Amino acid sequence: MAVELNHTIVLAHDKHATARHLTGLLGLPEHTTYGPFAVVQLGNGVSLDVADDQGTPHPQHYAFLVSEAEFDDIHGRIVAGGHTYWADPSHQREGETNHRDGGRGLYWLDPNGHNLEILTVPYGGWPR
């Protein structure tokens, strides 16, 4: 069996608000609950298990590979929701998208300060 990522824990101020943010902007099915987690299921079998943090969440980076059509839909929801986005991970090019490796990408922050990214082509242009 090949090693595959199954899930990762995302710490949040409010796990349900964070899960709704992710599912709403990414166009995913409503989250479920499993034990102490609000579970956001991604299309490739990996889940983001969102847990309440008792302190201040340490910002992490989460990148989502999406199709061109999904990119357009997510970008539209980001704009419609009034969320600031950037073309770069250091947030220097506000309101722009990047075109790395022949695809498109952008970054935005979730309510916990996690740096979220959508991209249509993996880094290096590797096939999907």
C-alpha positions as CSV (number, residue, x, y, z in Angstrom):
1,M,0.0,0.0,0.0
2,A,1.3,3.4,-0.9
3,V,1.5,6.0,1.9
4,E,-1.3,8.5,1.6
5,L,-2.4,11.5,3.7
6,N,-5.6,10.6,5.4
7,H,-6.3,13.7,7.5
8,T,-4.8,16.6,9.3
9,I,-6.0,18.7,12.3
10,V,-6.7,22.4,11.8
11,L,-6.8,24.4,15.0
12,A,-9.4,27.1,15.2
13,H,-11.0,29.7,17.4
14,D,-14.4,28.2,16.4
15,K,-14.3,24.8,14.7
16,H,-17.8,25.1,13.2
17,A,-17.3,28.6,11.8
18,T,-13.9,27.6,10.3
19,A,-15.5,24.4,8.8
20,R,-18.3,26.6,7.3
21,H,-15.7,29.0,5.9
22,L,-13.8,26.2,4.2
23,T,-16.8,24.4,2.8
24,G,-18.6,27.6,1.7
25,L,-15.7,29.1,-0.2
26,L,-14.3,25.8,-1.6
27,G,-17.8,24.6,-2.6
28,L,-17.6,21.4,-0.6
29,P,-20.4,19.5,1.1
30,E,-21.4,20.6,4.6
31,H,-19.0,19.4,7.3
32,T,-19.8,16.5,9.6
33,T,-18.9,16.0,13.2
34,Y,-16.7,13.2,14.5
35,G,-15.8,13.3,18.2
36,P,-14.3,16.7,19.0
37,F,-13.8,17.5,15.3
38,A,-15.7,19.4,12.6
39,V,-14.7,17.3,9.6
40,V,-14.3,18.9,6.1
41,Q,-14.0,16.1,3.5
42,L,-12.0,16.9,0.4
43,G,-12.5,15.2,-2.9
44,N,-9.4,13.0,-2.7
45,G,-10.3,11.2,0.5
46,V,-8.3,13.5,2.8
47,S,-10.1,15.3,5.5
48,L,-9.4,18.5,7.4
49,D,-10.4,17.8,11.0
50,V,-11.1,21.1,12.6
51,A,-10.6,21.4,16.4
52,D,-11.2,24.2,18.8
53,D,-7.9,25.6,20.1
54,Q,-7.9,26.6,23.7
55,G,-5.3,29.3,23.0
56,T,-4.4,31.2,19.9
57,P,-4.1,29.0,16.7
58,H,-0.6,29.1,15.2
59,P,-1.2,30.0,11.5
60,Q,-0.5,27.2,9.0
61,H,-0.6,26.9,5.2
62,Y,-3.2,24.7,3.4
63,A,-3.1,24.5,-0.4
64,F,-5.9,23.1,-2.5
65,L,-5.5,21.8,-6.0
66,V,-8.6,22.7,-8.0
67,S,-9.8,22.7,-11.6
68,E,-10.0,25.8,-13.7
69,A,-13.8,25.9,-13.3
70,E,-13.5,25.4,-9.5
71,F,-10.9,28.2,-9.4
72,D,-13.4,30.6,-11.1
73,D,-16.1,29.6,-8.7
74,I,-14.0,29.9,-5.5
75,H,-12.5,33.1,-6.7
76,G,-16.0,34.5,-7.2
77,R,-17.0,33.4,-3.7
78,I,-13.9,35.1,-2.2
79,V,-14.7,38.3,-4.1
80,A,-18.4,38.2,-3.3
81,G,-17.6,37.6,0.4
82,G,-15.3,40.6,0.6
83,H,-12.3,38.6,1.4
84,T,-8.9,40.0,0.7
85,Y,-6.7,37.8,-1.5
86,W,-3.2,37.9,-2.9
87,A,-1.2,36.4,-5.8
88,D,1.7,35.5,-3.5
89,P,2.2,33.8,-0.1
90,S,3.8,36.9,1.4
91,H,0.7,39.0,0.6
92,Q,2.4,41.7,-1.4
93,R,0.2,41.5,-4.6
94,E,-3.3,42.2,-3.3
95,G,-6.3,41.6,-5.5
96,E,-4.2,39.6,-8.1
97,T,-3.8,36.0,-9.1
98,N,-0.6,34.3,-10.1
99,H,0.1,32.2,-13.2
100,R,2.8,29.9,-12.0
101,D,3.6,26.8,-14.1
102,G,0.9,27.7,-16.6
103,G,-1.9,27.7,-14.1
104,R,-3.5,30.1,-11.7
105,G,-3.3,30.6,-8.0
106,L,-4.2,32.8,-5.1
107,Y,-4.0,33.1,-1.3
108,W,-6.4,34.3,1.4
109,L,-6.6,34.1,5.1
110,D,-9.2,32.2,7.1
111,P,-10.7,33.6,10.3
112,N,-7.8,32.0,12.3
113,G,-5.0,33.5,10.2
114,H,-4.3,30.3,8.3
115,N,-2.9,31.1,4.9
116,L,-5.1,29.2,2.3
117,E,-4.2,28.7,-1.3
118,I,-5.9,27.5,-4.4
119,L,-3.9,26.5,-7.5
120,T,-4.8,24.9,-10.8
121,V,-1.4,23.3,-11.6
122,P,0.8,21.7,-9.0
123,Y,4.2,23.4,-8.4
124,G,6.6,22.4,-11.1
125,G,3.8,21.8,-13.6
126,W,3.5,18.1,-12.7
127,P,0.4,16.4,-14.0
128,R,-2.6,15.9,-11.8
